[in-house]
């Protein structure tokens, strides 16, 4: 390792020595340094200049010494490195640096450690049989010497990356990845704001027809079903019901979106071909109607179909049955209040007969009562045997088991900054890094749900904050500068929260002054003043604090539920999950996860420190009961250790 001495490196602005007109010095196999001591410079260019000077070599001599016959690495690249115009990035360049280190007796990785972090992983990594776009995604998780490793070693690395980093390695993630290969759903593009698309529909005999036959994958809802869904959403979401109708409860935008997705899955399973990969029921698309949901046998088929696909029942089936109960509830059920839908009922092969249809059409209210009682019984039966498929704590167990979960999670944010590229050379990549850092920092400080965090508006310094009434109308919060407290504060009206009527809020807004710890204010200022504009790339500004990286094919800059989850998960994949092959990643054993897990981290941290479910609930704007049932992981050994600390003080004082 280098030691300090009086020998300084060449000044950064000093011109390179010219070799024009001089006879090149002969190449020496084992050059001897003219000094064994030096002051190690922090930057790559200065370090390379220093060691060239120590061994009395020019870049041309060095090029001749280490470039092998037949290789096409140009000496002009060396010159560009020394002038500071370029830095080594690709796999080939990193291999050349390794040769220079060997020639000059330097530690392995000496020059690489001095490089400014590039905008992306080293180029030149090749994965056979994988598309270019997928290779770029994998490159971050592969070692620089991947190309030179044996095929067996390459396969081992790729399997690890696929199983741990990409899929997540949990049982649920493996099931999800497999299920995604056989997708099924009826989509309602007019309701969820997506462009309609009618894919080919596969029939039992393999022919492709129009949208009146059985769906084997994804299909847009036929007009009649789409109109029924729109009427249901309007009934449950509007401020006032139409005259003559009654309801219990109102759906917000997120709940309505979720119901559209869940009923779309159910209708997709009913419409999918029995002979296809989904193995659905095969109901023609033209016959799909909410009226079908009055048949108990239809519900029995669906929940058992889901049980066969997964291997066991979960609470999801109970929740869907309860949605069905709400549709036929006496006096307030939407389906009960639309008996005219009975005209749309048709027999279903091996499930519903003509007699069943006639019976329901003759007494709609009795059919609703029968369905309600049947669903209530099924909920109890399934709840008794239901299993937990997705353990929300599993991906973050190494963090939750640490003495200080928040400090452990903060290591991920620190890892993000470690790989922050030079903003002058890579402005977009640097902006993305700051965004990733602030995602984690604000998540840890605020404990907000995903919706509230991604919809957080921004008010730059010097501008007037939005009125509380406007934020209430939008059901969004805002990050803004407080002149009174001289700090960045987050203000969120209570109506913006999922649990707005919780005792935590008591009708009052949420307000938190962010602490200026770890240079947080500096990163917020940089992000607002420079990085957001870089990410927007000239696109319309949605006004949210977090914005996506806008490209030529991007539609909007604001995040939705899925894109925000994927953005968070990508940060964890790159900086959180420890990769034994690259040495990158902050925490061993961590798995990819979404923003909601931060609430588990905060609740568990406070429980370990205080043992108080009430104080833990303050950190995530919820109630002690919710923390005890869903968030905090407060194990018996944690409780025993806390009690032991108190009891041990008696012995220490004795």
Short mmCIF file of C-alpha atoms in Angstrom, two decimals, residues 74-446:
data_model
loop_
_atom_site.label_atom_id
_atom_site.label_comp_id
_atom_site.label_asym_id
_atom_site.label_seq_id
_atom_site.Cartn_x
_atom_site.Cartn_y
_atom_site.Cartn_z
CA UNK A 74 -5.74 2.18 -28.96
CA UNK A 75 -3.04 4.26 -27.27
CA UNK A 76 -5.26 7.31 -27.80
CA UNK A 77 -7.51 5.92 -25.09
CA UNK A 78 -4.58 6.15 -22.63
CA UNK A 79 -4.06 9.74 -23.70
CA UNK A 80 -7.76 10.53 -23.16
CA UNK A 81 -7.57 9.05 -19.66
CA UNK A 82 -4.55 11.17 -18.78
CA UNK A 83 -6.13 14.35 -20.13
CA UNK A 84 -9.28 13.75 -18.07
CA UNK A 85 -11.54 13.71 -21.12
CA UNK A 86 -12.56 10.10 -20.51
CA UNK A 87 -12.48 7.49 -17.76
CA UNK A 88 -12.37 3.69 -18.02
CA UNK A 89 -15.85 2.18 -18.05
CA UNK A 90 -16.12 -1.02 -20.05
CA UNK A 91 -14.99 -4.51 -19.13
CA UNK A 92 -12.02 -4.28 -21.54
CA UNK A 93 -10.84 -1.03 -19.95
CA UNK A 94 -11.05 -2.50 -16.45
CA UNK A 95 -8.94 -5.45 -17.61
CA UNK A 96 -6.30 -3.01 -18.88
CA UNK A 97 -6.27 -1.28 -15.48
CA UNK A 98 -5.63 -4.65 -13.86
CA UNK A 99 -2.57 -5.13 -16.11
CA UNK A 100 -1.24 -1.68 -15.16
CA UNK A 101 -1.66 -2.55 -11.47
CA UNK A 102 0.31 -5.76 -12.00
CA UNK A 103 3.08 -3.98 -13.90
CA UNK A 104 3.49 -1.30 -11.25
CA UNK A 105 3.07 -3.62 -8.26
CA UNK A 106 -0.14 -1.97 -7.09
CA UNK A 107 -2.95 -3.71 -5.15
CA UNK A 108 -5.70 -5.32 -7.23
CA UNK A 109 -8.53 -2.85 -7.78
CA UNK A 110 -6.32 0.17 -6.96
CA UNK A 111 -7.31 2.21 -10.03
CA UNK A 112 -10.92 1.03 -10.13
CA UNK A 113 -11.45 2.33 -6.59
CA UNK A 114 -10.46 5.83 -7.77
CA UNK A 115 -12.85 5.97 -10.70
CA UNK A 116 -15.90 8.23 -10.49
CA UNK A 117 -18.96 6.00 -10.42
CA UNK A 118 -20.32 5.66 -13.97
CA UNK A 119 -23.88 6.15 -15.13
CA UNK A 120 -24.44 2.41 -15.45
CA UNK A 121 -22.77 -0.94 -14.92
CA UNK A 122 -19.62 -1.75 -16.88
CA UNK A 123 -20.35 -2.25 -20.57
CA UNK A 124 -19.12 -5.27 -22.47
CA UNK A 125 -20.64 -7.97 -20.24
CA UNK A 126 -22.22 -10.61 -22.46
CA UNK A 127 -24.86 -13.14 -21.45
CA UNK A 128 -25.52 -15.65 -24.20
CA UNK A 129 -29.13 -16.28 -25.11
CA UNK A 130 -30.36 -13.11 -23.39
CA UNK A 131 -31.76 -10.07 -25.19
CA UNK A 132 -29.76 -6.82 -25.09
CA UNK A 133 -32.33 -5.03 -22.95
CA UNK A 134 -32.27 -7.86 -20.41
CA UNK A 135 -28.45 -7.89 -20.46
CA UNK A 136 -28.40 -4.21 -19.50
CA UNK A 137 -30.71 -4.99 -16.58
CA UNK A 138 -28.56 -7.91 -15.44
CA UNK A 139 -25.20 -6.14 -15.90
CA UNK A 140 -25.46 -4.27 -12.59
CA UNK A 141 -25.63 -7.56 -10.71
CA UNK A 142 -22.78 -9.32 -12.55
CA UNK A 143 -19.06 -9.09 -11.69
CA UNK A 144 -16.74 -7.24 -14.04
CA UNK A 145 -14.89 -10.45 -14.90
CA UNK A 146 -18.09 -12.32 -15.76
CA UNK A 147 -16.99 -12.88 -19.38
CA UNK A 148 -13.75 -14.58 -18.33
CA UNK A 149 -15.34 -16.98 -15.84
CA UNK A 150 -16.18 -20.58 -16.71
CA UNK A 151 -19.61 -21.44 -18.10
CA UNK A 152 -20.41 -23.26 -14.86
CA UNK A 153 -19.50 -20.20 -12.79
CA UNK A 154 -21.51 -17.92 -15.10
CA UNK A 155 -24.55 -20.16 -14.80
CA UNK A 156 -24.23 -20.21 -11.01
CA UNK A 157 -24.12 -16.39 -10.90
CA UNK A 158 -27.08 -16.02 -13.26
CA UNK A 159 -29.19 -18.46 -11.22
CA UNK A 160 -28.40 -16.59 -8.03
CA UNK A 161 -29.30 -13.24 -9.59
CA UNK A 162 -32.53 -14.62 -11.02
CA UNK A 163 -33.64 -16.37 -7.84
CA UNK A 164 -32.57 -13.84 -5.23
CA UNK A 165 -32.43 -10.42 -6.90
CA UNK A 166 -35.02 -10.64 -9.67
CA UNK A 167 -37.59 -13.08 -8.28
CA UNK A 168 -37.03 -12.45 -4.59
CA UNK A 169 -36.42 -16.06 -3.46
CA UNK A 170 -39.56 -16.28 -1.30
CA UNK A 171 -42.18 -18.96 -1.90
CA UNK A 172 -44.75 -16.31 -2.79
CA UNK A 173 -42.47 -14.61 -5.32
CA UNK A 174 -41.75 -17.95 -7.00
CA UNK A 175 -45.48 -18.66 -7.22
CA UNK A 176 -46.09 -15.18 -8.59
CA UNK A 177 -43.40 -15.54 -11.25
CA UNK A 178 -44.90 -18.85 -12.36
CA UNK A 179 -48.45 -17.50 -12.35
CA UNK A 180 -47.42 -14.56 -14.52
CA UNK A 181 -46.66 -17.01 -17.33
CA UNK A 182 -50.39 -17.77 -17.59
CA UNK A 183 -52.04 -14.40 -17.28
CA UNK A 184 -55.79 -14.00 -17.22
CA UNK A 185 -58.09 -11.05 -16.68
CA UNK A 186 -60.92 -9.06 -18.15
CA UNK A 187 -59.77 -5.46 -18.41
CA UNK A 188 -61.80 -2.28 -18.11
CA UNK A 189 -59.57 0.30 -19.86
CA UNK A 190 -62.15 3.11 -19.79
CA UNK A 191 -62.36 2.87 -16.00
CA UNK A 192 -58.67 2.61 -15.15
CA UNK A 193 -57.34 5.00 -17.77
CA UNK A 194 -55.51 2.50 -19.94
CA UNK A 195 -55.71 2.26 -23.70
CA UNK A 196 -58.12 -0.42 -24.85
CA UNK A 197 -56.56 -3.40 -26.48
CA UNK A 198 -58.35 -6.46 -27.80
CA UNK A 199 -55.89 -9.35 -28.13
CA UNK A 200 -56.69 -12.49 -30.12
CA UNK A 201 -58.96 -14.90 -28.28
CA UNK A 202 -58.12 -18.59 -28.26
CA UNK A 203 -60.99 -21.05 -28.66
CA UNK A 204 -61.12 -24.67 -27.54
CA UNK A 205 -60.20 -25.96 -30.99
CA UNK A 206 -57.24 -23.60 -31.34
CA UNK A 207 -58.87 -21.20 -33.80
CA UNK A 208 -58.60 -17.44 -33.28
CA UNK A 209 -61.87 -15.53 -33.39
CA UNK A 210 -63.39 -12.24 -32.28
CA UNK A 211 -64.18 -11.18 -28.74
CA UNK A 212 -67.42 -13.15 -28.42
CA UNK A 213 -65.73 -16.42 -27.56
CA UNK A 214 -63.58 -17.76 -24.74
CA UNK A 215 -60.57 -15.77 -23.52
CA UNK A 216 -57.35 -17.62 -22.74
CA UNK A 217 -55.30 -14.65 -21.58
CA UNK A 218 -56.20 -10.96 -21.41
CA UNK A 219 -59.20 -9.33 -23.05
CA UNK A 220 -61.07 -6.06 -22.79
CA UNK A 221 -64.54 -6.28 -21.26
CA UNK A 222 -67.44 -6.50 -23.71
CA UNK A 223 -69.55 -3.32 -23.76
CA UNK A 224 -72.38 -4.70 -21.63
CA UNK A 225 -70.09 -5.90 -18.83
CA UNK A 226 -68.09 -2.65 -18.98
CA UNK A 227 -71.32 -0.67 -18.54
CA UNK A 228 -72.28 -2.76 -15.50
CA UNK A 229 -68.88 -2.20 -13.90
CA UNK A 230 -69.07 1.53 -14.58
CA UNK A 231 -72.50 1.68 -12.93
CA UNK A 232 -71.21 -0.20 -9.87
CA UNK A 233 -68.23 2.17 -9.51
CA UNK A 234 -70.50 5.19 -9.90
CA UNK A 235 -72.91 3.78 -7.30
CA UNK A 236 -70.15 3.20 -4.73
CA UNK A 237 -68.01 6.31 -5.47
CA UNK A 238 -70.37 9.22 -6.10
CA UNK A 239 -71.12 11.72 -3.36
CA UNK A 240 -74.87 11.08 -3.63
CA UNK A 241 -76.72 7.98 -4.74
CA UNK A 242 -79.42 8.15 -7.37
CA UNK A 243 -82.97 8.56 -6.11
CA UNK A 244 -84.43 5.24 -5.06
CA UNK A 245 -81.07 3.53 -4.30
CA UNK A 246 -79.38 2.88 -0.95
CA UNK A 247 -75.82 1.97 -0.01
CA UNK A 248 -73.48 1.45 2.93
CA UNK A 249 -69.99 2.90 2.64
CA UNK A 250 -68.23 4.80 -0.14
CA UNK A 251 -65.22 3.68 -2.19
CA UNK A 252 -62.31 6.05 -2.66
CA UNK A 253 -60.29 6.03 -5.87
CA UNK A 254 -57.84 3.37 -4.70
CA UNK A 255 -60.58 1.05 -3.44
CA UNK A 256 -62.53 1.42 -6.68
CA UNK A 257 -59.40 0.64 -8.71
CA UNK A 258 -58.77 -2.44 -6.58
CA UNK A 259 -62.33 -3.71 -7.03
CA UNK A 260 -62.05 -3.30 -10.80
CA UNK A 261 -58.85 -5.35 -10.78
CA UNK A 262 -60.27 -8.10 -8.54
CA UNK A 263 -63.54 -8.52 -10.40
CA UNK A 264 -61.55 -8.42 -13.63
CA UNK A 265 -59.54 -11.41 -12.42
CA UNK A 266 -62.72 -13.29 -11.54
CA UNK A 267 -64.37 -12.65 -14.89
CA UNK A 268 -61.09 -13.51 -16.61
CA UNK A 269 -61.02 -16.92 -14.93
CA UNK A 270 -64.66 -17.52 -15.84
CA UNK A 271 -64.00 -16.62 -19.49
CA UNK A 272 -60.67 -18.42 -19.97
CA UNK A 273 -60.63 -21.55 -22.07
CA UNK A 274 -60.77 -24.84 -20.12
CA UNK A 275 -58.21 -26.35 -22.50
CA UNK A 276 -55.75 -23.47 -22.22
CA UNK A 277 -53.00 -22.91 -19.68
CA UNK A 278 -55.35 -21.01 -17.36
CA UNK A 279 -57.92 -23.85 -17.34
CA UNK A 280 -60.84 -21.50 -16.89
CA UNK A 281 -64.57 -22.13 -17.05
CA UNK A 282 -65.03 -21.18 -20.70
CA UNK A 283 -67.95 -18.74 -20.44
CA UNK A 284 -68.30 -16.83 -23.75
CA UNK A 285 -67.40 -13.16 -23.38
CA UNK A 286 -70.82 -12.10 -24.67
CA UNK A 287 -72.46 -13.90 -21.70
CA UNK A 288 -70.35 -12.31 -18.94
CA UNK A 289 -72.44 -10.27 -16.52
CA UNK A 290 -72.47 -9.33 -12.85
CA UNK A 291 -75.76 -11.23 -12.72
CA UNK A 292 -73.68 -14.44 -12.82
CA UNK A 293 -72.42 -13.62 -9.32
CA UNK A 294 -75.81 -14.48 -7.84
CA UNK A 295 -75.11 -18.18 -8.44
CA UNK A 296 -73.48 -19.89 -5.41
CA UNK A 297 -72.02 -22.52 -7.75
CA UNK A 298 -70.14 -19.82 -9.68
CA UNK A 299 -68.47 -18.62 -6.48
CA UNK A 300 -67.69 -22.17 -5.39
CA UNK A 301 -66.06 -22.87 -8.75
CA UNK A 302 -63.95 -19.69 -8.54
CA UNK A 303 -62.61 -20.10 -5.00
CA UNK A 304 -61.84 -23.78 -5.65
CA UNK A 305 -60.14 -22.88 -8.92
CA UNK A 306 -57.90 -20.44 -7.04
CA UNK A 307 -57.20 -23.09 -4.40
CA UNK A 308 -56.12 -25.55 -7.13
CA UNK A 309 -53.76 -23.01 -8.70
CA UNK A 310 -52.10 -22.08 -5.41
CA UNK A 311 -52.45 -25.31 -3.49
CA UNK A 312 -54.35 -23.86 -0.52
CA UNK A 313 -56.89 -21.20 0.48
CA UNK A 314 -55.92 -17.72 1.72
CA UNK A 315 -57.74 -14.73 3.15
CA UNK A 316 -58.04 -13.41 -0.41
CA UNK A 317 -60.87 -15.85 -1.12
CA UNK A 318 -62.64 -14.71 2.05
CA UNK A 319 -62.33 -11.08 0.99
CA UNK A 320 -63.77 -11.81 -2.45
CA UNK A 321 -66.71 -13.70 -0.95
CA UNK A 322 -67.37 -10.74 1.33
CA UNK A 323 -67.41 -8.49 -1.74
CA UNK A 324 -70.02 -10.85 -3.18
CA UNK A 325 -72.04 -10.61 0.04
CA UNK A 326 -71.98 -6.81 -0.20
CA UNK A 327 -73.40 -6.98 -3.73
CA UNK A 328 -76.50 -8.91 -2.59
CA UNK A 329 -76.93 -7.42 0.90
CA UNK A 330 -80.55 -6.62 1.78
CA UNK A 331 -81.62 -3.05 0.92
CA UNK A 332 -78.12 -1.72 0.09
CA UNK A 333 -76.55 -4.29 -2.24
CA UNK A 334 -75.97 -2.98 -5.77
CA UNK A 335 -76.80 -6.28 -7.43
CA UNK A 336 -79.95 -6.76 -5.31
CA UNK A 337 -81.18 -3.33 -6.44
CA UNK A 338 -80.82 -4.29 -10.12
CA UNK A 339 -83.20 -7.20 -10.69
CA UNK A 340 -83.34 -6.32 -14.39
CA UNK A 341 -79.93 -7.97 -14.74
CA UNK A 342 -81.65 -11.35 -14.32
CA UNK A 343 -82.60 -11.14 -18.01
CA UNK A 344 -78.91 -11.51 -18.89
CA UNK A 345 -78.49 -14.86 -17.18
CA UNK A 346 -77.66 -17.85 -19.36
CA UNK A 347 -76.90 -21.47 -18.53
CA UNK A 348 -73.25 -22.41 -17.90
CA UNK A 349 -72.12 -25.83 -19.05
CA UNK A 350 -71.93 -28.35 -16.18
CA UNK A 351 -72.59 -25.60 -13.63
CA UNK A 352 -75.87 -23.70 -14.19
CA UNK A 353 -78.95 -25.18 -15.83
CA UNK A 354 -81.95 -23.61 -17.51
CA UNK A 355 -83.99 -24.47 -14.42
CA UNK A 356 -81.52 -22.57 -12.21
CA UNK A 357 -81.82 -19.52 -14.43
CA UNK A 358 -85.62 -19.65 -14.40
CA UNK A 359 -85.73 -20.04 -10.62
CA UNK A 360 -83.61 -16.95 -10.04
CA UNK A 361 -85.52 -14.88 -12.59
CA UNK A 362 -88.77 -15.73 -10.83
CA UNK A 363 -87.64 -14.54 -7.36
CA UNK A 364 -84.62 -12.23 -7.43
CA UNK A 365 -84.75 -11.23 -3.75
CA UNK A 366 -84.87 -14.84 -2.62
CA UNK A 367 -81.89 -15.63 -4.83
CA UNK A 368 -79.94 -12.75 -3.24
CA UNK A 369 -80.80 -14.04 0.25
CA UNK A 370 -79.63 -17.52 -0.70
CA UNK A 371 -76.37 -16.18 -2.14
CA UNK A 372 -75.71 -14.02 0.93
CA UNK A 373 -76.20 -16.94 3.32
CA UNK A 374 -74.06 -19.24 1.17
CA UNK A 375 -71.19 -16.75 0.98
CA UNK A 376 -71.28 -16.11 4.72
CA UNK A 377 -70.98 -19.85 5.39
CA UNK A 378 -68.12 -20.21 2.91
CA UNK A 379 -66.21 -17.34 4.52
CA UNK A 380 -66.23 -19.12 7.88
CA UNK A 381 -65.24 -22.45 6.34
CA UNK A 382 -62.36 -21.01 4.31
CA UNK A 383 -61.11 -18.79 7.16
CA UNK A 384 -60.68 -21.92 9.30
CA UNK A 385 -58.22 -23.52 6.83
CA UNK A 386 -56.74 -20.42 5.16
CA UNK A 387 -52.96 -20.12 5.16
CA UNK A 388 -50.68 -17.11 4.88
CA UNK A 389 -49.13 -17.16 1.43
CA UNK A 390 -47.09 -13.98 1.60
CA UNK A 391 -45.21 -13.33 4.84
CA UNK A 392 -44.68 -9.54 4.71
CA UNK A 393 -41.74 -9.78 7.12
CA UNK A 394 -39.77 -12.41 5.18
CA UNK A 395 -37.92 -10.09 2.75
CA UNK A 396 -36.72 -7.79 5.56
CA UNK A 397 -35.99 -10.34 8.32
CA UNK A 398 -32.26 -9.40 8.56
CA UNK A 399 -33.33 -5.82 9.29
CA UNK A 400 -36.08 -6.65 11.75
CA UNK A 401 -33.77 -8.98 13.66
CA UNK A 402 -31.10 -6.27 14.06
CA UNK A 403 -30.91 -4.43 17.43
CA UNK A 404 -31.70 -1.16 15.61
CA UNK A 405 -33.84 -1.86 12.50
CA UNK A 406 -33.88 1.79 11.38
CA UNK A 407 -30.08 2.08 11.57
CA UNK A 408 -29.81 -1.16 9.61
CA UNK A 409 -32.17 0.07 6.89
CA UNK A 410 -30.30 3.37 6.71
CA UNK A 411 -27.27 1.41 5.47
CA UNK A 412 -29.11 1.03 2.16
CA UNK A 413 -29.37 4.82 1.77
CA UNK A 414 -25.67 5.14 2.54
CA UNK A 415 -24.93 2.48 -0.09
CA UNK A 416 -26.87 4.54 -2.64
CA UNK A 417 -24.63 7.57 -2.06
CA UNK A 418 -21.51 5.41 -2.32
CA UNK A 419 -22.30 4.82 -6.00
CA UNK A 420 -23.43 8.34 -6.85
CA UNK A 421 -21.93 9.32 -10.23
CA UNK A 422 -20.43 12.69 -11.14
CA UNK A 423 -23.35 15.02 -11.86
CA UNK A 424 -21.32 16.95 -14.43
CA UNK A 425 -20.58 13.87 -16.53
CA UNK A 426 -23.74 11.88 -15.83
CA UNK A 427 -26.50 14.35 -14.81
CA UNK A 428 -29.39 11.95 -15.32
CA UNK A 429 -27.78 9.07 -13.42
CA UNK A 430 -26.80 11.44 -10.61
CA UNK A 431 -30.37 12.75 -10.41
CA UNK A 432 -31.72 9.20 -10.25
CA UNK A 433 -29.30 8.44 -7.42
CA UNK A 434 -30.46 11.44 -5.38
CA UNK A 435 -34.07 10.46 -6.03
CA UNK A 436 -33.33 6.92 -4.78
CA UNK A 437 -31.65 8.30 -1.67
CA UNK A 438 -34.56 10.62 -0.87
CA UNK A 439 -37.05 7.81 -1.42
CA UNK A 440 -35.45 5.88 1.43
CA UNK A 441 -34.76 8.87 3.68
CA UNK A 442 -38.30 10.31 3.47
CA UNK A 443 -39.77 6.85 3.82
CA UNK A 444 -37.86 6.33 7.06
CA UNK A 445 -38.65 9.79 8.45
CA UNK A 446 -42.34 9.89 7.54
#
